[in-house]
CSV table of C-alpha atoms in Angstrom, one decimal:
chain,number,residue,atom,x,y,z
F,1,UNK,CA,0.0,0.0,0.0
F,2,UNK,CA,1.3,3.7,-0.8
F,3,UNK,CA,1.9,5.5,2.0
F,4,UNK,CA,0.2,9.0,1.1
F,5,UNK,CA,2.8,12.1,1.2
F,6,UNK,CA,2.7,14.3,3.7
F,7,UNK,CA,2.9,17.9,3.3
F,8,UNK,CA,2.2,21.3,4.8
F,9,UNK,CA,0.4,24.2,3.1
F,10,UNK,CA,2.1,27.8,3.9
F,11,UNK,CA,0.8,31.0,3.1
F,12,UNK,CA,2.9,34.4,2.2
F,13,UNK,CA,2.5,37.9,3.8
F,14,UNK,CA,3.0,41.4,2.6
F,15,UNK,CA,6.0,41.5,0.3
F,16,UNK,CA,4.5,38.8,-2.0
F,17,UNK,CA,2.2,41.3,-3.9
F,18,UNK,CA,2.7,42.3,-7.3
F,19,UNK,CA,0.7,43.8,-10.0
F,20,UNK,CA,-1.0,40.8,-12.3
F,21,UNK,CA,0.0,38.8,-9.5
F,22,UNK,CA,-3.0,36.8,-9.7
F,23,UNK,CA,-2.9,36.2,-14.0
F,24,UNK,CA,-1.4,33.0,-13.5
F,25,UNK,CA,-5.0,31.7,-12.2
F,26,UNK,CA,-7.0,32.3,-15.0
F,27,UNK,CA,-8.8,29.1,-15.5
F,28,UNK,CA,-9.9,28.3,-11.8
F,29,UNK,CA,-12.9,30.1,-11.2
F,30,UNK,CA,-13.0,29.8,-7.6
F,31,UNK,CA,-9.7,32.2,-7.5
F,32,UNK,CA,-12.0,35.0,-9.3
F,33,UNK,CA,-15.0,33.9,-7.1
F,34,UNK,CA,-12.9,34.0,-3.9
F,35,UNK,CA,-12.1,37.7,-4.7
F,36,UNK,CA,-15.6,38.6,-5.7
F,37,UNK,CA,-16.9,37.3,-2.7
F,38,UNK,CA,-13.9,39.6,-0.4
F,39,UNK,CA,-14.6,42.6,-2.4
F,40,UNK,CA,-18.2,42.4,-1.8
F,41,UNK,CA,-17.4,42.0,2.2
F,42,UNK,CA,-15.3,44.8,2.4
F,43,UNK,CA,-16.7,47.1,-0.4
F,44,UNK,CA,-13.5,47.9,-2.9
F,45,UNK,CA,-12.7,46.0,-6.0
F,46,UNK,CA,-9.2,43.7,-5.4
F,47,UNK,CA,-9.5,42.2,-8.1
F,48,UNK,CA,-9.0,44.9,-10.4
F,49,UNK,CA,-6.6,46.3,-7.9
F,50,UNK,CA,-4.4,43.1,-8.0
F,51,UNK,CA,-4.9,42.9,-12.2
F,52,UNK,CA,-4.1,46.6,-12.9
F,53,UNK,CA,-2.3,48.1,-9.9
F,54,UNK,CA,-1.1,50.7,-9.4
F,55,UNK,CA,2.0,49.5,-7.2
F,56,UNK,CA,2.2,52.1,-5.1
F,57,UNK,CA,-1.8,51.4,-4.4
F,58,UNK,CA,-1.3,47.6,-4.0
F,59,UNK,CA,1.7,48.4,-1.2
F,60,UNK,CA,-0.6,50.2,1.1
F,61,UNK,CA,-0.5,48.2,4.0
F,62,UNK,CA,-4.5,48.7,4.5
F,63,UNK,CA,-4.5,47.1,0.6
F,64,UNK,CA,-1.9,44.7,1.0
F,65,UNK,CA,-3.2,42.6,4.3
F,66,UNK,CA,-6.7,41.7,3.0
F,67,UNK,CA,-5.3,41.4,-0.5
F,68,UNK,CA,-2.7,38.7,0.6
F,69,UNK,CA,-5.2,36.8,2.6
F,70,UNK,CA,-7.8,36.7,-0.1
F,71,UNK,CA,-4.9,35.6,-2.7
F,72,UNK,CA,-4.0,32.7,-0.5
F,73,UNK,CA,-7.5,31.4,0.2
F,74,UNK,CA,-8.3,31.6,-3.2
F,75,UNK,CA,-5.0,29.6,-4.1
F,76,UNK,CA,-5.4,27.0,-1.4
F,77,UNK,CA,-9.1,26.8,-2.9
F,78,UNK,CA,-8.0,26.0,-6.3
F,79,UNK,CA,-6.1,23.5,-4.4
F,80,UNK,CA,-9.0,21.9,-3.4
F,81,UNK,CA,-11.1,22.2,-6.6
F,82,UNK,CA,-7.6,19.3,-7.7
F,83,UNK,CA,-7.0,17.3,-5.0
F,84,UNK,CA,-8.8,15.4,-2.0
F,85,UNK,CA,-5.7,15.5,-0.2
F,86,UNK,CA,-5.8,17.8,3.0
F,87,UNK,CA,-2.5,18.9,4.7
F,88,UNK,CA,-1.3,17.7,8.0
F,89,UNK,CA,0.0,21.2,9.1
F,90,UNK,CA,-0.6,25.3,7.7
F,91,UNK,CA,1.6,28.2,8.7
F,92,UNK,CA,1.5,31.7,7.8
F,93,UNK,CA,4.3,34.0,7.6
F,94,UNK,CA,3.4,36.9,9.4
F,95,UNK,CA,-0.1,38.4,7.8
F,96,UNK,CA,-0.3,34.8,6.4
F,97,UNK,CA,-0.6,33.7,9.9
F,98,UNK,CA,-4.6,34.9,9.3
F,99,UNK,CA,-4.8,33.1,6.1
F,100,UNK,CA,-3.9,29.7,7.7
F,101,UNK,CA,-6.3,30.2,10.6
F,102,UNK,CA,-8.9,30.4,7.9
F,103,UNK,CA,-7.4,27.7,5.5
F,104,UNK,CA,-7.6,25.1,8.9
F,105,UNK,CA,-11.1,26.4,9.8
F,106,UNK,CA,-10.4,28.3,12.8
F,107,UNK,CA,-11.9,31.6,11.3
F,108,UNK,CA,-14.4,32.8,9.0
F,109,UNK,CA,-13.4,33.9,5.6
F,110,UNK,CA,-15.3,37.3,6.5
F,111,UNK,CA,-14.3,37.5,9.8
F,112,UNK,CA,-10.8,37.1,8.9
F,113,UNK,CA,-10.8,39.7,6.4
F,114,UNK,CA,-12.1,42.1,9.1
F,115,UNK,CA,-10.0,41.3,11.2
F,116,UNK,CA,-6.7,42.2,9.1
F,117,UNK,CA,-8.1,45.4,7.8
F,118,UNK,CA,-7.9,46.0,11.6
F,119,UNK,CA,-4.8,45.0,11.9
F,120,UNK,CA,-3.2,46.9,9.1
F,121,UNK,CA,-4.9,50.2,10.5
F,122,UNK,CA,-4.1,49.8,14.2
F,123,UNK,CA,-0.2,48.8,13.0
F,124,UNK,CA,0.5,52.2,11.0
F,125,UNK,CA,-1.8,54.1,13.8
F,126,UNK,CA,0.8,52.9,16.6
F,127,UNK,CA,4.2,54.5,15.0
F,128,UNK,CA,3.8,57.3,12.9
F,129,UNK,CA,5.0,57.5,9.5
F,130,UNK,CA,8.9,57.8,9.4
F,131,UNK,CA,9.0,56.8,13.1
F,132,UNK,CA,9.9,53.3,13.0
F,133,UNK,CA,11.8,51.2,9.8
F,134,UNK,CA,12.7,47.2,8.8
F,135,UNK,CA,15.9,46.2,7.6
F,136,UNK,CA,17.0,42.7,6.4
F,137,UNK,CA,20.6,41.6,7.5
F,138,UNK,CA,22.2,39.1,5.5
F,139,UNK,CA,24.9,36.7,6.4
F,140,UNK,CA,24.9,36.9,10.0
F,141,UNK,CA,23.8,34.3,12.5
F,142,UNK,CA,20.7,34.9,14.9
F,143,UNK,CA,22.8,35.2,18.0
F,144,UNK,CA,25.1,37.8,16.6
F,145,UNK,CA,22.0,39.7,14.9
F,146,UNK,CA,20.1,39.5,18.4
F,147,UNK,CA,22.7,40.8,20.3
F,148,UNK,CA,23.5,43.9,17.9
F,149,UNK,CA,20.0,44.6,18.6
F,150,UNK,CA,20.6,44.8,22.4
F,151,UNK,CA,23.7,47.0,22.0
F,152,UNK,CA,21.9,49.4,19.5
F,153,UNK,CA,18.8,49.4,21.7
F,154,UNK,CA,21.4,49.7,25.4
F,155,UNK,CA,23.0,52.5,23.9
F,156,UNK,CA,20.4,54.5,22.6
F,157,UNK,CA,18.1,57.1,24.8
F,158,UNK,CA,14.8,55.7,24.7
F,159,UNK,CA,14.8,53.7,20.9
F,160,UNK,CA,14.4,50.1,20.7
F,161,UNK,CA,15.8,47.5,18.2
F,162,UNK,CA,14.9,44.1,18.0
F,163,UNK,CA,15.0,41.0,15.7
F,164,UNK,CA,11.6,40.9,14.1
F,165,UNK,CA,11.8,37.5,11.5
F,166,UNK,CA,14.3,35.0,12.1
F,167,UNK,CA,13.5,33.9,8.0
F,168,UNK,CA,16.2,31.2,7.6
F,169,UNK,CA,19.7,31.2,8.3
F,170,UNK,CA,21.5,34.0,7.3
F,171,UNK,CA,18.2,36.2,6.4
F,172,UNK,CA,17.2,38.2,9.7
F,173,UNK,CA,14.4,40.8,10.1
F,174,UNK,CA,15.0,43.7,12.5
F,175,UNK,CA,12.6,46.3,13.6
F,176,UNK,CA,11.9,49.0,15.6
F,177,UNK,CA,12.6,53.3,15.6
F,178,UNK,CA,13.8,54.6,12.2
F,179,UNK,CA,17.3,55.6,13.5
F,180,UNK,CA,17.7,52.3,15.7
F,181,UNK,CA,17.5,50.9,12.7
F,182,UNK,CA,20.0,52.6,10.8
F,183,UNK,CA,22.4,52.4,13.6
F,184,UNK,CA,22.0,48.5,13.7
F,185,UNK,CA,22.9,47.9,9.9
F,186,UNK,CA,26.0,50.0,10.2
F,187,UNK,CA,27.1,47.4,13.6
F,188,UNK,CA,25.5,44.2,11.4
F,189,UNK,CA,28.1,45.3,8.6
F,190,UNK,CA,30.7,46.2,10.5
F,191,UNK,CA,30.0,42.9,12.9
F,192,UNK,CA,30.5,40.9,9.3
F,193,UNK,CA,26.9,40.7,7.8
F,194,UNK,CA,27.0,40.6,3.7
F,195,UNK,CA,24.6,42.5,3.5
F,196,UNK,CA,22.3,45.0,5.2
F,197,UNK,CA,19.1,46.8,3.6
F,198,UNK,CA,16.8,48.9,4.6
F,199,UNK,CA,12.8,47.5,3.7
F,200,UNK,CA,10.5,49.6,2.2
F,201,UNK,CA,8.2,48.8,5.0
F,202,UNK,CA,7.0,52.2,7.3
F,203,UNK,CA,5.3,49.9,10.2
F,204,UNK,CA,8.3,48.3,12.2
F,205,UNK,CA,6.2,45.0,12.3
F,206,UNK,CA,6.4,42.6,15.0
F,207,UNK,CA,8.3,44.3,17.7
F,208,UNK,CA,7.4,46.2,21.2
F,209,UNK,CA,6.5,48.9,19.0
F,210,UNK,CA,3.5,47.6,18.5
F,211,UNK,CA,2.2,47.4,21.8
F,212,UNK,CA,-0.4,49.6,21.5
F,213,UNK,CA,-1.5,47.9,18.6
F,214,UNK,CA,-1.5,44.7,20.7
F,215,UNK,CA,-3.8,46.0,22.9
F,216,UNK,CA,-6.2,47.2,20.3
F,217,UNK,CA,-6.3,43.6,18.5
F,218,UNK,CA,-7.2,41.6,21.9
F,219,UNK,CA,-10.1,43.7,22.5
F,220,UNK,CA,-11.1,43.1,18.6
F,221,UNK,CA,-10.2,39.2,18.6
F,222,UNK,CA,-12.7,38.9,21.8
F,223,UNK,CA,-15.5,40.2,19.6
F,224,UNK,CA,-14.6,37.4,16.6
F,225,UNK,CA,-16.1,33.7,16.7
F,226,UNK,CA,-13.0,31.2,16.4
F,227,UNK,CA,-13.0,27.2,16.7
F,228,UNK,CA,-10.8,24.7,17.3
F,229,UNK,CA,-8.9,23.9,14.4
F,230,UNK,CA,-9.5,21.2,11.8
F,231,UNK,CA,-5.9,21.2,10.5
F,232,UNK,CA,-3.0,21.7,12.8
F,233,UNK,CA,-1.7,24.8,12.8
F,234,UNK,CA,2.0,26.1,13.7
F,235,UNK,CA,2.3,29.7,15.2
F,236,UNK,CA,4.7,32.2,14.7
F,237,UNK,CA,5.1,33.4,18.1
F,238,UNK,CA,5.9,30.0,19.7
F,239,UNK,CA,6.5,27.5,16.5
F,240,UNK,CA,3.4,25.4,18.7
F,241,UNK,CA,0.0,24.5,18.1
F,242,UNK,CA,-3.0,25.4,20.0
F,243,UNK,CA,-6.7,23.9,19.8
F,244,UNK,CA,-8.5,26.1,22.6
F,245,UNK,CA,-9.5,29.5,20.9
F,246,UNK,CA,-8.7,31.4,23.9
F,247,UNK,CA,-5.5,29.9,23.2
F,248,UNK,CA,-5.6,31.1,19.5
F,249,UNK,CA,-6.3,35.0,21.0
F,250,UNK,CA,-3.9,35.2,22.9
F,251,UNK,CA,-1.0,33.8,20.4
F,252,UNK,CA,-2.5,36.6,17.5
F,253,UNK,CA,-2.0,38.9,20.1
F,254,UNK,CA,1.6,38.1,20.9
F,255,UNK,CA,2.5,37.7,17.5
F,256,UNK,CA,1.9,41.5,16.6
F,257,UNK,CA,5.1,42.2,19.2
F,258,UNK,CA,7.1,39.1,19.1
F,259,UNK,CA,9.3,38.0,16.3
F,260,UNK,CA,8.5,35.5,13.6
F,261,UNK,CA,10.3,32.0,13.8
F,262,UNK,CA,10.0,30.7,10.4
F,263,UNK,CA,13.4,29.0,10.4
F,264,UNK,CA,12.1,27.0,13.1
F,265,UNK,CA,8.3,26.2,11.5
F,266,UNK,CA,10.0,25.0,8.5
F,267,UNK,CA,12.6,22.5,10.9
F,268,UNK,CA,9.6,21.8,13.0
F,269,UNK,CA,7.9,20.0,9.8
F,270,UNK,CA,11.2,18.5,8.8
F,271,UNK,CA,11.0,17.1,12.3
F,272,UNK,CA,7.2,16.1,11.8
F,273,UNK,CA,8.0,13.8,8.6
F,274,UNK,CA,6.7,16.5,6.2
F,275,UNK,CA,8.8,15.9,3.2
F,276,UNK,CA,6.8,18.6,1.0
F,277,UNK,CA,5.9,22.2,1.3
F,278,UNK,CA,3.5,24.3,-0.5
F,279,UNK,CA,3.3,28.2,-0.4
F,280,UNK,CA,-0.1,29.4,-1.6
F,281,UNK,CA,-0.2,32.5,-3.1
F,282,UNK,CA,1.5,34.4,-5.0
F,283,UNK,CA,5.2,34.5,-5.4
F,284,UNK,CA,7.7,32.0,-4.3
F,285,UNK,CA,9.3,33.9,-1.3
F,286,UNK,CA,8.6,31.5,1.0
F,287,UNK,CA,9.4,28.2,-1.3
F,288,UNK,CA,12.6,30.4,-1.4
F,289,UNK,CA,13.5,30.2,2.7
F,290,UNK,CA,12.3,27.1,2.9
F,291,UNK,CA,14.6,25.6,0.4
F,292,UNK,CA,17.5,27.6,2.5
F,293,UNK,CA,16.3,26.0,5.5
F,294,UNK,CA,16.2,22.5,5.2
F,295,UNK,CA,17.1,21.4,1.4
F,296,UNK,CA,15.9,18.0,2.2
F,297,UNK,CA,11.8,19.2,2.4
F,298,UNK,CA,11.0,19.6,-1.2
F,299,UNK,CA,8.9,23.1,-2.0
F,300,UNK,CA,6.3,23.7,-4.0
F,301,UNK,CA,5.4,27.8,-5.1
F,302,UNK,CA,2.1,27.2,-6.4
F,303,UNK,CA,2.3,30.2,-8.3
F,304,UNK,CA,0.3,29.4,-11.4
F,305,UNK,CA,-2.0,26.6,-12.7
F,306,UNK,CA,0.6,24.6,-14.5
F,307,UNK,CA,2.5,24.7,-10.7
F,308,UNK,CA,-1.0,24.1,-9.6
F,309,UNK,CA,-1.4,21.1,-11.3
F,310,UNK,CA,2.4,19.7,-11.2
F,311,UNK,CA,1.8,19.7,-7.0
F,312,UNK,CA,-1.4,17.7,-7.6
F,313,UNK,CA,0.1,14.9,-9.8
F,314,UNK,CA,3.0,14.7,-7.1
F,315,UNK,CA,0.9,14.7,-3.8
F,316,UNK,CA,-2.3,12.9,-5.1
């Protein structure tokens, strides 16, 4: 008897959005429909926003976070309309976190598209525009990356640093005010990183900077209907899974301040026997950590129908 493949579905955040991203989808209804039914929730027209752009439009963050979500439900449901075959985990990187809660039943496709217009408002509400920054450092390990961040963030009169997405090895996220910022790429370089680069993000995502925020999104989640879910799923905050929705509230909170531990997701489904990994959405940034984090799990960036149909064939 074949033993049946097992493989995790993951789903991209902002960063992954381009214009025409969704082109590639043409001949799955259920991508337009998925959209369709989002922009009648939240009254604005994605899908011509996603076709046509513009860029600078599709990179607002209040744009970007429902558009994300309702990309990677409508590729995981063109993933359904091919195969019978359910994952045994989801993950979400960052935004996609929401997008996984939804893909493994724990929220509502409407409530979850609520929920992250929320978020994105109550994240660029808590630091003001040109307050805070992202960088990504390149070539240095997480220990040496953390601890730059405490000696920016020691020295400094009030300003914080910290390590904000520990992507995969080498490929660190740090966040927090503007000139923090700045000051830790110049000690990341000068500590040996390859490379350090300044994102073209203006919230300074998952950090203490976004307390306030934090606070704002537990009163929110209290309000939102959530169930235990039907597919594990792994949590950026704490790489664990949790089946109480009290549980789930209080992880979403957390995961607005604290950093996100994708190297350790990916290793934890290494660890799990998951020898494939499919990113839903758009883009293949996550196909691309995962590939630097453990070369062994084979990655899928279902980025298209014909990529679509090639991770059917292979997974049944």
């Amino acid at each position: 008897m074949e033993v049946p493949v097992r493989f995790a579905c993951v789903f991209p955040g902002q960063g992954s959005q381009s214009v025409g991203m969704m082109k590639g989808y043409a001949d799955f209804p259920v991508v337009r429909d998925t959209f369709n039914e989002a922009s009648d929730i939240l009254g604005k027209d994605f899908w011509t926003m996603a076709e046509a752009g513009p860029a600078d439009k599709l990179n607002l963050t209040v744009n970007t976070q429902p558009l994300m979500l309702m990309a990677g439900i409508a590729v995981y449901r063109a993933w359904e309309s091919l195969s019978n075959t359910r994952p045994v985990f989801v993950a979400g990187h960052s935004l996609g976190e929401y997008t996984a809660l939804v893909a493994s039943g724990v929220l509502a496709f409407a409530d979850a598209l609520s929920l992250v217009c929320f978020r994105a408002e109550i994240m660029q509400q808590a630091v003001p525009e040109g307050v805070g920054g992202m960088a990504a450092i390149l070539g240095l390990d997480d220990e040496l990356v953390s601890a730059v961040c405490k000696q920016v963030t020691d020295a400094s009169d009030g300003e914080l640093l910290e390590p904000a997405n520990f992507n995969s090895p080498g490929q660190i996220v740090i966040a927090g005010h503007r000139n923090a910022v700045l000051r830790g790429m110049e000690l990341a370089t000068s500590s040996g990183a390859k490379r350090a680069l300044m994102l073209p993000m203006s919230v300074p995502s998952h950090c203490s900077l976004m307390g306030q925020a934090a606070g704002q999104m537990q009163q929110k989640l209290e309000q939102v209907r959530l169930v235990s879910p039907k597919i594990p799923v792994l949590h950026n905050a704490d790489v664990q899974q949790h089946d109480e929705p009290p549980e789930i509230r209080k992880i979403l909170v957390q995961q607005l301040c604290k950093p996100v531990r994708w190297t350790e997701t990916i290793r934890s489904f290494a660890a799990a026997g998951v020898s494939h990994v499919m990113e839903c959405g758009p883009g293949k940034v996550l196909a691309g950590l995962n590939k630097r984090i453990d070369g062994n799990i084979q990655s899928f960036a279902l980025t298209d129908g014909v990529a679509l149909r090639h991770a059917a064939t292979v997974l049944g």
